[in-house]
Short mmCIF file of C-alpha atoms in Angstrom, two decimals:
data_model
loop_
_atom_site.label_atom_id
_atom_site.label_comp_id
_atom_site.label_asym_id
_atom_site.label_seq_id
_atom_site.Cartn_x
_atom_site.Cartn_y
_atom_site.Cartn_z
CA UNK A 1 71.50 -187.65 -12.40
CA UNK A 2 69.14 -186.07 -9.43
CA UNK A 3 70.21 -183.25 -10.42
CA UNK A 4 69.00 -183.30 -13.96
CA UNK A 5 65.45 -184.98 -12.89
CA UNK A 6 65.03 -181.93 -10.37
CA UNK A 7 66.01 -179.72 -13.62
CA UNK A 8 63.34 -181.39 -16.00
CA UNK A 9 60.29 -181.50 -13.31
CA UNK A 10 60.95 -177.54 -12.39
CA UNK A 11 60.72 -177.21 -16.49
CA UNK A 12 58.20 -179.24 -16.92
CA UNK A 13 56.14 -177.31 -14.30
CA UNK A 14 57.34 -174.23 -15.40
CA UNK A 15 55.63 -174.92 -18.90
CA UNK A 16 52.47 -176.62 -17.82
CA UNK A 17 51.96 -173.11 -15.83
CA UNK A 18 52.67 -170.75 -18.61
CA UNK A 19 50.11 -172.81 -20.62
CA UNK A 20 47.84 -172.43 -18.30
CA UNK A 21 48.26 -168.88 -18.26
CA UNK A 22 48.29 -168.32 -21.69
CA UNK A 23 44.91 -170.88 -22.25
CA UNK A 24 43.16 -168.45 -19.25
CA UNK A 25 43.81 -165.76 -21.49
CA UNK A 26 42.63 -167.03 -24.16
CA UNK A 27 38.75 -167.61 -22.62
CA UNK A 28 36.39 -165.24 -23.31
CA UNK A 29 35.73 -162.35 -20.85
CA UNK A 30 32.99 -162.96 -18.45
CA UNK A 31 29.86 -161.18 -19.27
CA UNK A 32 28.70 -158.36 -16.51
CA UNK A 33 25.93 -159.26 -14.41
CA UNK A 34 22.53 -157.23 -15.29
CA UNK A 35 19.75 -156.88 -12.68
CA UNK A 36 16.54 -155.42 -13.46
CA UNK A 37 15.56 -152.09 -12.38
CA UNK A 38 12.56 -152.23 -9.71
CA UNK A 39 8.98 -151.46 -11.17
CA UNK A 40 7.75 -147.94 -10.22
CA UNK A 41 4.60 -148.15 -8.28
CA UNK A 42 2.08 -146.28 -10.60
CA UNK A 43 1.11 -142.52 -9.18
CA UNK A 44 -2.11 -142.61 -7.85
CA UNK A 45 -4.77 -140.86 -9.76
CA UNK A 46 -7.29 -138.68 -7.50
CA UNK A 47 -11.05 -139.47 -8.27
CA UNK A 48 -13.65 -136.68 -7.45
CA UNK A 49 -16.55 -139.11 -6.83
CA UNK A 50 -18.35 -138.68 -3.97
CA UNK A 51 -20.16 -136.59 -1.52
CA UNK A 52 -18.49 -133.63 0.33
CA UNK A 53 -19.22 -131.12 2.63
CA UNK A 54 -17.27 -127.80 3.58
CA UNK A 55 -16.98 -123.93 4.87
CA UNK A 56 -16.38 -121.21 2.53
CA UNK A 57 -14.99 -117.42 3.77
CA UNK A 58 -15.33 -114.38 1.30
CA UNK A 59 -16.01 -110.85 -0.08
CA UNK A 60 -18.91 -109.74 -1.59
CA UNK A 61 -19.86 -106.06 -3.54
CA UNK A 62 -23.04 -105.10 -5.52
CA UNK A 63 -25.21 -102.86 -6.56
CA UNK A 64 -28.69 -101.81 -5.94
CA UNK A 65 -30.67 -99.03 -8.17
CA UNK A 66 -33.56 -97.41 -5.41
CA UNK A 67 -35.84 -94.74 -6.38
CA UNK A 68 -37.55 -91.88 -4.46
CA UNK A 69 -41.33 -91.51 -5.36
CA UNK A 70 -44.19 -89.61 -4.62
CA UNK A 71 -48.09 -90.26 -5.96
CA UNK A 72 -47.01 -92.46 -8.72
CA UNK A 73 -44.43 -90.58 -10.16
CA UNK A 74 -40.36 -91.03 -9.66
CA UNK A 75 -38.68 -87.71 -8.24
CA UNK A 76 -35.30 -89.20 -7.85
CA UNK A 77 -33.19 -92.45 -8.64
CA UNK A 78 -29.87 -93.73 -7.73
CA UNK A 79 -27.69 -96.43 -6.87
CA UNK A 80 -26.67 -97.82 -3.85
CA UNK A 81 -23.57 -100.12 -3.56
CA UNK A 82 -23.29 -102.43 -0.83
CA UNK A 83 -20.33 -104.85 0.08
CA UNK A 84 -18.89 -106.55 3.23
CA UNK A 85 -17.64 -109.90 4.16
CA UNK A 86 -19.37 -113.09 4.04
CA UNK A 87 -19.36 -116.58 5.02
CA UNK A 88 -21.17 -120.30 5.08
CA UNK A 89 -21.09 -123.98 4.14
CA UNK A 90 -21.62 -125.44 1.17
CA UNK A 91 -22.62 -129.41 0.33
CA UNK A 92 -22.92 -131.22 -2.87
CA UNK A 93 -21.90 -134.23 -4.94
CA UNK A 94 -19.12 -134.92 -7.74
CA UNK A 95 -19.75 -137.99 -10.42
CA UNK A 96 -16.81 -138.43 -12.55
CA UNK A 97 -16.33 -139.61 -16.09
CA UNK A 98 -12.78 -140.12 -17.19
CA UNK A 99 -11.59 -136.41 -17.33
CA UNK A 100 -14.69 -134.83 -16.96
CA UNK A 101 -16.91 -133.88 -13.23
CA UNK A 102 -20.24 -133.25 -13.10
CA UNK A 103 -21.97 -131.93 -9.82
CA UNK A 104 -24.32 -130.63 -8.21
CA UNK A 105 -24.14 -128.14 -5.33
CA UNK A 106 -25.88 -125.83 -2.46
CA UNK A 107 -24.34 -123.47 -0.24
CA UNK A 108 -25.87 -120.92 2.45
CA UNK A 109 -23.77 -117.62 3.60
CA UNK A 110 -24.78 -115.26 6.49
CA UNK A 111 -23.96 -111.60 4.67
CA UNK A 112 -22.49 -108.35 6.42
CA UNK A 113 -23.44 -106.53 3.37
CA UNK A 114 -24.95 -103.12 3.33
CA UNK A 115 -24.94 -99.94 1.33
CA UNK A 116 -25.67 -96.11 2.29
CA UNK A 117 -27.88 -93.56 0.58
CA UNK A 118 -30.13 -90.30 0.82
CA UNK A 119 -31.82 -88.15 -1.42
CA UNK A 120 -32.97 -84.78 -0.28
CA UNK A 121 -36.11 -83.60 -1.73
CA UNK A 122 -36.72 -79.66 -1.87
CA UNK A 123 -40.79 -80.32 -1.14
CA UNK A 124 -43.44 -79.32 -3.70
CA UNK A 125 -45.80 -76.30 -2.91
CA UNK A 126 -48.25 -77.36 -5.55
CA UNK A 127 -52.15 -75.98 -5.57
CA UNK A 128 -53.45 -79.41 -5.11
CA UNK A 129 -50.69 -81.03 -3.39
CA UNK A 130 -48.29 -79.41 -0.46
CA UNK A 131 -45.35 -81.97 0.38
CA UNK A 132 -42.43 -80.66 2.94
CA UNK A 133 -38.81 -80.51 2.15
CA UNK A 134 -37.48 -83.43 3.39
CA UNK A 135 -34.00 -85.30 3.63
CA UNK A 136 -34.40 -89.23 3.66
CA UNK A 137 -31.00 -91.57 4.50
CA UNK A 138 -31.52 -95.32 4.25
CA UNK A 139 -29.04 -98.26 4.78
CA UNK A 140 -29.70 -101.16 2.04
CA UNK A 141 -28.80 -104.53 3.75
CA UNK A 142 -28.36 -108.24 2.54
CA UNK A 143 -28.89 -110.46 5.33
CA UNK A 144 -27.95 -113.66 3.94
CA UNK A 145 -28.29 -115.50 0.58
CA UNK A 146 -27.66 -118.96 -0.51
CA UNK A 147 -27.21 -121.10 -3.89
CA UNK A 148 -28.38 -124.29 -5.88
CA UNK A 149 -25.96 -124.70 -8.65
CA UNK A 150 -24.95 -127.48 -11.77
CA UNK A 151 -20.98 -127.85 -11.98
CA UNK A 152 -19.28 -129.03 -14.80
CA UNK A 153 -15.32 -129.34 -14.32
CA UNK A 154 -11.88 -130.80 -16.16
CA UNK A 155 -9.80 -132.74 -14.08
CA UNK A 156 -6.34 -131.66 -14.76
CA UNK A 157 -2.44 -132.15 -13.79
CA UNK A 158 -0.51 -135.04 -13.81
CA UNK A 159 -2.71 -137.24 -10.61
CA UNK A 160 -5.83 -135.07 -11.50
CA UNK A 161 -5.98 -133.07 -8.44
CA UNK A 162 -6.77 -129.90 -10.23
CA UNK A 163 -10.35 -128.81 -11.22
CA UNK A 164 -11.07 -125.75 -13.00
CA UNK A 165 -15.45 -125.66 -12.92
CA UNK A 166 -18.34 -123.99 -14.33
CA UNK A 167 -20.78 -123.22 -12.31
CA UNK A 168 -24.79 -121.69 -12.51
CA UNK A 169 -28.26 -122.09 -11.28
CA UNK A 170 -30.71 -120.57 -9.18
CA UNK A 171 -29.74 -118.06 -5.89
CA UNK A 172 -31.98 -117.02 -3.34
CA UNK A 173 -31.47 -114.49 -0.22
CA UNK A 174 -33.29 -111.79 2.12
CA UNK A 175 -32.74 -107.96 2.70
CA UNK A 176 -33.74 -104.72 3.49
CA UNK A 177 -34.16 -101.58 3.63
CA UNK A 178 -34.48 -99.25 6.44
CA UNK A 179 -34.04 -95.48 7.56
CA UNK A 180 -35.22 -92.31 8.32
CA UNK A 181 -36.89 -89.19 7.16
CA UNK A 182 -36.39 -85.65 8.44
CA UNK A 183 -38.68 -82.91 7.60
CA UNK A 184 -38.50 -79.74 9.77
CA UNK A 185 -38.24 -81.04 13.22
CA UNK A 186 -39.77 -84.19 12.88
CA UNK A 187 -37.67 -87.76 12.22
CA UNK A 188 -40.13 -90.45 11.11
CA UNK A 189 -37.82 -94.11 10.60
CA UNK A 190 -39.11 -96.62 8.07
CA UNK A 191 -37.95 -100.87 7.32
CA UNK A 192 -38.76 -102.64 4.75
CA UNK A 193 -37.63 -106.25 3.92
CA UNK A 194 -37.54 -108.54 0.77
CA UNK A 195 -37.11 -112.36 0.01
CA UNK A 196 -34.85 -112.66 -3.22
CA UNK A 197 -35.08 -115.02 -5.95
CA UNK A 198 -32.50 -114.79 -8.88
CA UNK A 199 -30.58 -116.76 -11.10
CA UNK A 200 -26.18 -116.84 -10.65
CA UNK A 201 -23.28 -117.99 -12.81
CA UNK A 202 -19.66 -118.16 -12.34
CA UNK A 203 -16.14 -120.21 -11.97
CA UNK A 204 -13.43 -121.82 -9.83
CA UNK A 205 -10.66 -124.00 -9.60
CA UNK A 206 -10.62 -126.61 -6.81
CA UNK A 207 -7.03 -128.30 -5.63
CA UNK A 208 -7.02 -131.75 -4.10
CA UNK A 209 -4.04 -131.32 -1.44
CA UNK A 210 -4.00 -134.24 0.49
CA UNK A 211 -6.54 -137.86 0.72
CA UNK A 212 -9.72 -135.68 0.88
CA UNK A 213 -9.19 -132.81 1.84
CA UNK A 214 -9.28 -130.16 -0.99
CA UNK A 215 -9.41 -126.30 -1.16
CA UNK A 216 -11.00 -124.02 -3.72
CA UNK A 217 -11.40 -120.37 -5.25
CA UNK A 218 -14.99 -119.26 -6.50
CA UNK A 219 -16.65 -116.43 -8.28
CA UNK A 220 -19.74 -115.85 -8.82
CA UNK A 221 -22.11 -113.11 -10.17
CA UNK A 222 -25.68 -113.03 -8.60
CA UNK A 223 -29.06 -111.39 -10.04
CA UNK A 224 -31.03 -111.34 -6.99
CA UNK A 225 -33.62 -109.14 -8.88
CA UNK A 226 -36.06 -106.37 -7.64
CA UNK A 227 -35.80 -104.73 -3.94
CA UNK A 228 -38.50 -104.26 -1.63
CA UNK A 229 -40.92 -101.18 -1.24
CA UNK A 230 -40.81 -98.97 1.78
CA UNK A 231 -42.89 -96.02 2.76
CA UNK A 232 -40.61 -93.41 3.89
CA UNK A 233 -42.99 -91.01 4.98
CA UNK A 234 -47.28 -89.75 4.28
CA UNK A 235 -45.84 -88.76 1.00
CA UNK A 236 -43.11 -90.45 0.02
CA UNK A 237 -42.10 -93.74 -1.02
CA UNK A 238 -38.84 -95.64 -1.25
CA UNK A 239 -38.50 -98.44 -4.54
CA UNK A 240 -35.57 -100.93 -4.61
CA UNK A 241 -34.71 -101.97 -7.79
CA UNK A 242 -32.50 -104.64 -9.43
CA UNK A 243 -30.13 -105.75 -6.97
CA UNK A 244 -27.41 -107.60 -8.28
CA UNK A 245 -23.81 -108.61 -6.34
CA UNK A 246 -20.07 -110.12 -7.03
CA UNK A 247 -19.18 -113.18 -4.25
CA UNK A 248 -15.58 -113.83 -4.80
CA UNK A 249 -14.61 -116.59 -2.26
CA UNK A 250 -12.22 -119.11 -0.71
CA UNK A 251 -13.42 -122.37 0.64
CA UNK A 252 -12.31 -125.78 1.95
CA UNK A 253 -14.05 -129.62 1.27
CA UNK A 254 -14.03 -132.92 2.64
CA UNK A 255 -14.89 -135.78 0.21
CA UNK A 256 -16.63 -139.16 2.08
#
């Protein structure tokens, strides 16, 4: 009799367990747990508003047309080409409307620039008028120049760092001319200097690398207009024309 009551319990276990089994199975599956993905921190956009101040280094080349005269009339004309490196500061202001920056800057650059010429004149032997043969070599010099420009610009890329510019207004500088004349034995040396005032109008694209701090690329094309007038010698007079130059520069600003 113990025997069959130990019998029916282990059966009776046996099926309470498969049941329990089989109503496990039954349940539905537990859903997977979903956690939301962290919100990206939006990318900063760069905004060109302010004041700034920086350095520029660069290249500049021209041309200048000079002519030799003598009572009036012009015996011979050419042009002189000067170029050499240049370099400065530069100032201004930014004011920023969605996309679009509007500014206003100056800049002032010391110039190595300078140019050589001559013309040799065979003399005239005229009745009325005797003027020696005589060979006259000049140097054509820009001392320094500076600008006051309008910028309008696009800021592009994906934060806005990039700004691709117009730029024009007026430009301003102060050069020379000076050399000497030979006729026979005798060297006679002649300066001359001029104050420029001319208009300019060119380009750039300036990059926003870091809080700042940006860098930029310029060209610009400069009418400085007419050259100054130099006596060369009793009879003989040096004219400098239209002098007008390429500045193709790189430069770095900091924003406040």
């Amino acid at each position: 009799m113990l025997g069959f009551r130990r019998a029916a319990v282990a059966a009776a276990m046996a099926i309470f367990g498969f049941a329990s089994i089989a109503s496990a199975a039954d349940l539905p599956a537990k859903a997977p747990m979903y956690t939301k993905a962290p919100l990206m921190a939006p990318v900063p956009v760069y905004n060109w508003t302010g004041f700034y101040v920086g350095g520029n280094v660069g290249y500049s080349w021209g041309s200048q047309d000079t002519s030799l005269v003598t009572g009036g009339a012009t015996l011979f004309s050419d042009t002189v080409h000067p170029d050499g490196i240049i370099g400065g500061g530069q100032l201004g202001y930014n004011w920023q409307v969605s996309q679009w920056v509007f500014g206003l800057e100056a800049d002032f650059q010391g110039s190595g620039q300078k140019g050589d010429g001559n013309y040799s004149d065979p003399g005239c032997c005229a009745v009325a008028v005797i003027r020696p043969a005589a060979l006259v070599a000049y140097t054509d010099k820009l001392d320094w120049f500076g600008t006051v420009r309008g910028r309008i610009g696009y800021a592009m890329g994906a934060t806005g760092n990039w700004l691709p510019y117009l730029t024009a207004g007026w430009a301003y500088g102060h050069g020379g001319i000076s050399g000497t004349t030979t006729s026979g034995a005798v060297v006679t040396s002649f300066s001359g200097s001029q104050d420029y005032s001319g208009w300019t109008v060119g380009g750039g694209v300036e990059w926003a690398f870091q809080n700042n701090w940006s860098a930029k690329i310029e060209y610009l094309y400069v009418d400085f207009g007419d050259g100054p007038t130099v006596p060369a010698s009793a009879a003989l007079t040096l004219v400098g024309g239209k002098m007008t130059d390429n500045i193709a520069r790189l430069g770095v600003n900091y924003k406040f």
